[in-house]
Amino acid sequence: MSVRINIKNARKQFGEVVVIPDLNLNIREGEFFTLLGPSGCGKTTLLRMIAGFNSIEGGQFYFNDTLINHMDPGKRNIGMVFQNYAIFPNMTVRKNVAYGLTNRKIPPAEVKKLTDEFLGLVHVDQYADRMPDRLSGGQQQRVALARALVIHPDVLLMDEPLSNLDAKLRVEMRTVIKNIQKSVGITTVYVTHDQEEAMAVSDRIAVMNGGVIQHVGTPKDIYQRPANLFVSTFIGRSNVLKGELMVKDEIPYIKLNSFEVPMLNIRPEYLGNQKITISVRPEELLMQKGEGDGIKATVDDSVFLGLNTHYFMHLEDGTEVESIQESTIDSIIPNGSVIRLMINTQKVNLFTEDGSANILIGVQNDIETQTREEG
Ligand SMILES: Nc1ncnc2c1ncn2[C@@H]1O[C@H](COP(=O)(O)OP(=O)(O)OP(=O)(O)O)[C@@H](O)[C@H]1O
Ligand SMILES: [Mg+2]
């Protein structure tokens, strides 16, 4: 059985140091949910609270309607996969996978059937009788995954399970993990600080910073309409520009140095003249040669990467920006060229000057700001 995880007002302290002040989160049944954030933001700490390996200084943790705060870790029916595979080096692959079942006094015939099933699921059945040191990193991580899943846990917790693998295998394994999670349908909490990995595997992502959840949403929602400037710069690359919002004849405009462009999708509560912070992804900053409309910029450097060419430029006020253009058959725009930049206003994001809130319509954020009363 898969469960819904409900976390209310969670607080974590190590001595006097508060690592998680007050965290609320609802993880849906069967969902692939990722905690994403920079090193030290509290991802592992929160995962260990769910697992029962960390004390809880405040708040309530529920699996469905069961309060688990004081439940023994062994009784929570959790499968776990960590960064360092944590499989037993002195047991064959088969014995590693069977371990949790044998431990639960399940009859040998049933152990064999389940072990075979899960060895097959992660495609290591042909190595069943090998010792782990004769497997590759990716194969060992599959064994760890099979071992976690074979006990039919209610929840699967994974903490940076791919970080010890090389780049190519990491990309392969994330598809493996996602497909297995979907076929088993188990509620999964996955921790990573790799935003691309998070986008590739997750149904929903919680972006954390300093023990505080910043944005909860689908990869697409978070990438396209980040809730604040931190999320915008953490997920993918963004140019951060200082500008102004101006309302003339009830029409809002972005003003950036001497460039102005109308921007119609401002949230009503933010309609008014003010300084703003603008974030534009490099691929949404379009370069045009010569004079004309647009933001004036000077090319400082460029890197040709085949499909795309990356240009590094500075604006009139000195702000450095990066643009990614599809490489053309024409020559690369030389350093020192003065060009004009247009922004794709559908895809640009506007924030309050301090970056704390996105002022555009259409931000989808499932963040829990207060404890929800359960009926
Ligand atoms: N046992 C502990 N005692 C004291 N402080 C701790 C302990 N465990 C973690 N911390 C602190 O809590 C904060 C959050 O740590 P945590 O391990 O949860 O970060 P993380 O988000 O998992 O980072 P990373 O991506 O580097 O794994 C850090 O500042 C860390 O130093
Ligand atoms: Mg960690």
XYZ file of C-alpha atoms and ligand atoms in Angstrom:
407
model
C 0.000 0.000 0.000
C 1.215 3.456 -0.881
C 0.622 6.403 1.446
C 0.101 10.145 1.487
C 2.679 12.034 3.548
C 1.491 15.076 5.433
C 3.979 17.266 7.281
C 2.703 20.057 9.518
C 4.783 22.784 11.122
C 7.922 20.634 11.190
C 10.816 22.067 13.169
C 14.383 20.749 13.341
C 17.166 21.985 15.571
C 20.666 20.676 16.117
C 21.457 22.091 19.554
C 20.781 25.819 19.309
C 20.927 25.870 15.512
C 17.559 25.886 13.767
C 17.883 24.043 10.461
C 14.163 23.822 9.585
C 12.041 26.514 11.272
C 8.473 25.660 10.245
C 7.821 23.421 7.279
C 4.508 22.287 5.780
C 4.252 19.775 2.976
C 1.720 17.414 1.443
C 3.090 14.594 -0.695
C 0.428 12.737 -2.640
C -0.091 9.016 -2.760
C 2.019 7.366 -5.469
C 3.729 10.600 -6.412
C 7.408 11.031 -7.334
C 8.233 14.030 -5.157
C 11.651 15.705 -5.098
C 13.301 17.911 -2.501
C 15.655 20.159 -4.430
C 17.956 22.816 -3.060
C 21.551 23.899 -2.510
C 23.966 22.062 -0.238
C 23.090 22.497 3.432
C 19.477 23.614 2.875
C 18.065 20.722 4.938
C 17.042 18.087 2.362
C 18.728 15.130 4.056
C 17.594 16.396 7.449
C 13.944 16.396 6.338
C 14.267 12.973 4.705
C 15.752 11.550 7.907
C 12.866 13.015 9.897
C 10.433 11.161 7.603
C 12.486 7.972 8.038
C 12.658 8.332 11.810
C 16.442 8.719 12.046
C 16.290 12.336 13.289
C 14.550 13.696 16.350
C 11.654 16.053 15.629
C 11.668 19.318 17.597
C 8.186 20.363 16.566
C 5.231 19.578 14.332
C 3.511 16.438 13.105
C 4.412 13.854 10.466
C 1.585 11.701 9.111
C 1.478 8.667 6.802
C -2.184 8.864 5.727
C -3.952 9.574 9.042
C -1.358 7.873 11.220
C 0.895 10.137 13.277
C 4.404 8.700 12.913
C 6.399 11.125 15.090
C 7.044 8.473 17.705
C 6.855 5.381 15.515
C 9.979 3.216 15.487
C 11.870 3.587 12.138
C 11.623 -0.188 11.613
C 7.823 -0.022 11.807
C 7.388 2.738 9.202
C 7.685 0.315 6.259
C 10.110 2.487 4.350
C 12.523 1.524 1.575
C 15.681 3.594 1.387
C 18.373 4.134 -1.226
C 21.382 6.306 -0.511
C 24.302 7.846 -2.318
C 26.773 5.123 -1.289
C 24.827 2.097 -2.408
C 24.922 0.493 1.055
C 24.645 -3.031 -0.256
C 26.412 -5.776 1.680
C 29.804 -6.462 0.037
C 29.992 -9.999 1.458
C 26.670 -11.223 0.000
C 25.734 -12.109 -3.561
C 23.362 -9.851 -5.473
C 20.521 -12.321 -4.820
C 21.195 -12.444 -1.069
C 21.365 -8.653 -0.939
C 17.939 -8.326 -2.533
C 16.447 -11.150 -0.463
C 17.832 -9.757 2.795
C 14.795 -7.737 3.881
C 12.470 -10.670 3.134
C 14.505 -13.340 4.921
C 14.660 -10.977 7.857
C 10.866 -10.816 7.936
C 10.568 -14.592 8.212
C 8.893 -14.970 4.825
C 8.799 -18.589 3.524
C 11.766 -19.459 1.223
C 9.620 -20.144 -1.879
C 8.003 -16.730 -1.565
C 11.407 -15.100 -0.968
C 12.703 -16.669 -4.183
C 9.671 -15.568 -6.205
C 9.817 -11.947 -4.998
C 13.601 -11.741 -5.317
C 13.463 -13.007 -8.914
C 10.704 -10.527 -9.717
C 12.671 -7.519 -8.453
C 16.027 -8.672 -9.873
C 14.248 -8.740 -13.226
C 12.574 -5.390 -12.705
C 15.913 -3.592 -12.305
C 17.615 -5.775 -14.959
C 20.288 -7.379 -12.798
C 18.875 -10.931 -12.936
C 21.846 -12.148 -14.984
C 24.197 -11.085 -12.159
C 22.194 -12.715 -9.369
C 25.048 -14.911 -8.177
C 27.813 -12.332 -8.461
C 29.416 -10.503 -5.573
C 28.787 -6.716 -5.602
C 32.434 -5.798 -6.212
C 32.109 -7.338 -9.680
C 29.290 -4.972 -10.659
C 29.475 -1.457 -12.084
C 28.286 1.504 -10.019
C 25.004 1.648 -11.919
C 24.399 -2.086 -11.433
C 25.124 -1.799 -7.718
C 22.671 1.068 -7.479
C 20.028 -1.084 -9.204
C 20.620 -3.806 -6.632
C 20.139 -1.218 -3.883
C 16.892 -0.149 -5.531
C 15.641 -3.743 -5.834
C 16.534 -4.391 -2.207
C 14.572 -1.316 -1.110
C 11.518 -2.200 -3.217
C 11.266 -5.952 -2.645
C 9.787 -5.505 0.837
C 6.863 -3.585 -0.715
C 7.425 -0.445 1.343
C 4.725 2.226 1.746
C 7.277 4.926 1.015
C 10.538 4.970 -0.942
C 13.137 7.494 0.233
C 16.152 8.233 -1.958
C 18.975 10.577 -1.012
C 21.194 11.572 -3.968
C 21.169 7.963 -5.214
C 22.961 8.826 -8.448
C 25.636 11.209 -7.259
C 28.400 8.563 -7.224
C 27.812 7.614 -10.856
C 29.450 9.146 -13.908
C 27.463 11.656 -15.957
C 26.303 9.246 -18.671
C 25.156 6.567 -16.226
C 23.374 9.196 -14.122
C 21.249 10.133 -17.103
C 20.507 6.459 -17.887
C 19.695 5.589 -14.284
C 17.240 8.422 -13.839
C 15.057 6.913 -16.549
C 15.381 3.497 -14.879
C 14.362 4.929 -11.493
C 11.462 6.901 -12.898
C 10.094 3.929 -14.864
C 10.380 1.561 -11.912
C 8.738 4.070 -9.589
C 5.831 4.433 -12.020
C 5.409 0.687 -12.486
C 5.481 0.020 -8.728
C 3.390 3.133 -7.993
C 4.979 3.848 -4.646
C 5.057 7.262 -2.945
C 8.642 8.415 -3.431
C 10.596 11.233 -1.827
C 13.774 11.902 -3.766
C 16.572 14.252 -2.726
C 18.949 15.934 -5.124
C 20.761 19.208 -5.593
C 20.874 18.617 -9.363
C 18.058 20.641 -10.927
C 18.157 18.828 -14.243
C 17.864 15.452 -12.535
C 14.935 16.777 -10.482
C 13.146 17.978 -13.607
C 13.735 14.671 -15.385
C 12.276 12.364 -12.724
C 9.713 14.287 -10.669
C 5.960 14.654 -10.710
C 6.392 17.616 -8.392
C 9.382 19.385 -6.881
C 9.787 21.365 -3.666
C 12.582 23.916 -4.011
C 14.150 24.565 -0.593
C 16.533 27.216 0.653
C 17.737 27.642 4.222
C 15.240 25.091 5.577
C 12.318 26.949 3.993
C 10.272 25.701 1.052
C 10.224 28.298 -1.714
C 8.035 26.706 -4.363
C 6.149 23.438 -4.804
C 5.037 22.534 -8.307
C 5.538 20.525 -11.474
C 8.906 20.886 -13.224
C 7.225 22.947 -15.943
C 5.490 25.325 -13.506
C 8.666 25.867 -11.528
C 10.809 26.460 -14.603
C 8.402 28.733 -16.427
C 6.836 30.726 -13.573
C 9.180 30.507 -10.574
C 7.651 31.866 -7.363
C 10.636 34.071 -6.576
C 14.071 35.075 -7.815
C 15.854 32.348 -5.847
C 13.824 29.644 -7.605
C 14.370 31.320 -10.971
C 18.140 31.341 -10.615
C 18.357 27.893 -8.992
C 16.320 26.133 -11.697
C 18.124 26.622 -14.965
C 20.153 29.691 -15.837
C 18.767 33.213 -15.733
C 19.995 36.687 -16.542
C 19.033 38.970 -13.680
C 18.369 42.563 -14.725
C 17.311 45.658 -12.825
C 14.452 47.593 -14.358
C 11.233 49.433 -13.700
C 7.565 48.744 -14.060
C 5.699 51.796 -15.339
C 1.988 52.174 -15.886
C 1.023 54.620 -18.653
C -2.658 55.036 -19.578
C -3.366 51.896 -17.568
C -0.932 49.866 -19.672
C 2.021 48.402 -17.785
C 5.469 48.573 -19.387
C 8.858 47.178 -18.487
C 11.554 49.828 -18.716
C 15.134 48.641 -19.007
C 17.642 51.441 -19.544
C 16.226 53.219 -22.617
C 14.183 50.212 -23.786
C 10.445 49.855 -23.097
C 8.044 47.016 -23.816
C 4.396 46.482 -22.751
C 3.781 43.680 -20.274
C 0.120 42.886 -19.818
C 0.066 39.945 -17.390
C 0.921 41.773 -14.145
C -0.944 40.654 -11.010
C -3.421 43.438 -10.104
C -1.932 44.009 -6.637
C 1.409 44.927 -8.234
C 0.066 47.356 -10.867
C 1.911 50.589 -10.153
C 5.229 52.284 -10.848
C 8.049 50.490 -9.038
C 11.568 49.134 -9.363
C 11.592 45.483 -10.373
C 13.999 42.613 -10.922
C 13.693 40.901 -14.282
C 14.862 37.381 -15.017
C 15.370 36.270 -18.601
C 16.691 32.852 -19.526
C 19.623 32.966 -21.985
C 17.550 31.276 -24.693
C 14.839 33.964 -24.374
C 17.216 36.852 -24.986
C 17.153 37.281 -28.749
C 20.037 39.025 -30.492
C 19.505 41.348 -33.443
C 22.341 42.886 -35.386
C 22.651 46.628 -35.873
C 20.544 49.611 -34.781
C 16.831 49.539 -34.070
C 14.545 48.518 -31.240
C 15.771 46.536 -28.306
C 18.210 46.680 -25.426
C 21.634 47.908 -26.504
C 24.419 45.438 -25.713
C 28.052 44.878 -26.618
C 29.405 41.392 -27.341
C 32.355 40.492 -25.079
C 32.854 36.853 -25.971
C 31.231 33.854 -27.609
C 31.498 30.082 -27.424
C 30.419 27.891 -30.345
C 28.924 24.614 -29.052
C 27.613 23.093 -32.263
C 23.832 23.333 -32.119
C 23.997 26.571 -30.107
C 26.343 29.485 -29.700
C 26.621 31.190 -26.301
C 27.216 34.935 -26.328
C 28.456 36.921 -23.333
C 27.607 40.610 -23.446
C 27.245 43.732 -21.321
C 24.450 46.301 -21.336
C 24.808 50.104 -21.260
C 24.689 50.110 -17.466
C 27.413 47.454 -17.271
C 25.152 44.493 -16.411
C 26.589 41.257 -17.828
C 24.204 38.993 -19.725
C 24.344 35.707 -21.557
C 22.360 34.683 -24.622
C 22.076 31.285 -26.275
C 21.345 31.413 -29.998
C 20.871 28.557 -32.378
C 24.073 28.481 -34.451
C 23.529 29.772 -37.967
C 25.469 29.113 -41.110
C 26.550 32.779 -41.009
C 29.654 33.698 -39.107
C 29.627 34.171 -35.343
C 28.956 37.771 -34.255
C 32.431 39.161 -33.448
C 33.517 40.479 -30.058
C 33.017 44.237 -29.757
C 29.865 44.259 -31.931
C 27.087 46.488 -30.665
C 23.774 44.689 -31.068
C 20.181 44.921 -29.834
C 18.507 42.403 -27.562
C 14.793 41.601 -27.600
C 13.165 39.708 -24.775
C 10.475 37.095 -25.197
C 7.848 38.781 -23.008
C 5.804 35.567 -22.715
C 8.683 33.803 -21.044
C 10.359 36.558 -19.044
C 9.673 36.693 -15.279
C 9.264 39.849 -13.215
C 9.862 40.038 -9.481
C 9.581 42.651 -6.802
C 12.844 44.581 -6.489
C 14.019 42.344 -3.605
C 13.185 39.215 -5.624
C 10.846 37.826 -2.975
C 7.761 37.448 -5.204
C 6.906 36.943 -8.846
C 4.525 39.750 -9.877
C 3.126 37.977 -12.946
C -0.194 36.162 -13.273
C 0.059 32.383 -13.593
C 2.420 31.275 -10.814
C 1.290 27.781 -9.748
C 2.516 27.155 -6.226
C 1.202 24.303 -4.051
C 3.144 25.613 -1.064
C 1.378 25.179 2.283
C 1.592 28.499 4.043
C -0.318 27.430 7.112
C -1.428 24.265 8.769
C -4.484 22.888 7.088
C -7.222 21.711 9.442
C -8.058 18.098 8.680
C -11.748 17.204 8.771
N 23.942 15.882 13.021
C 24.060 17.195 12.801
N 24.491 18.043 13.749
C 24.583 19.359 13.553
N 24.252 19.961 12.392
C 23.819 19.192 11.396
C 23.696 17.762 11.530
N 23.221 17.261 10.371
C 23.071 18.317 9.545
N 23.418 19.481 10.160
C 23.342 20.833 9.549
O 22.032 21.036 9.069
C 22.045 21.739 7.832
C 21.292 20.931 6.795
O 22.007 19.762 6.501
P 21.516 18.676 5.469
O 22.445 17.515 5.549
O 20.076 18.405 5.698
O 21.720 19.453 4.082
P 21.426 18.953 2.598
O 20.404 19.874 2.043
O 21.123 17.506 2.597
O 22.816 19.254 1.870
P 23.664 18.388 0.790
O 23.087 18.722 -0.550
O 25.047 18.945 0.949
O 23.562 16.937 1.153
C 23.504 21.971 7.505
O 23.815 23.290 7.874
C 24.238 20.955 8.344
O 25.507 21.428 8.685
Mg 22.140 15.817 1.871
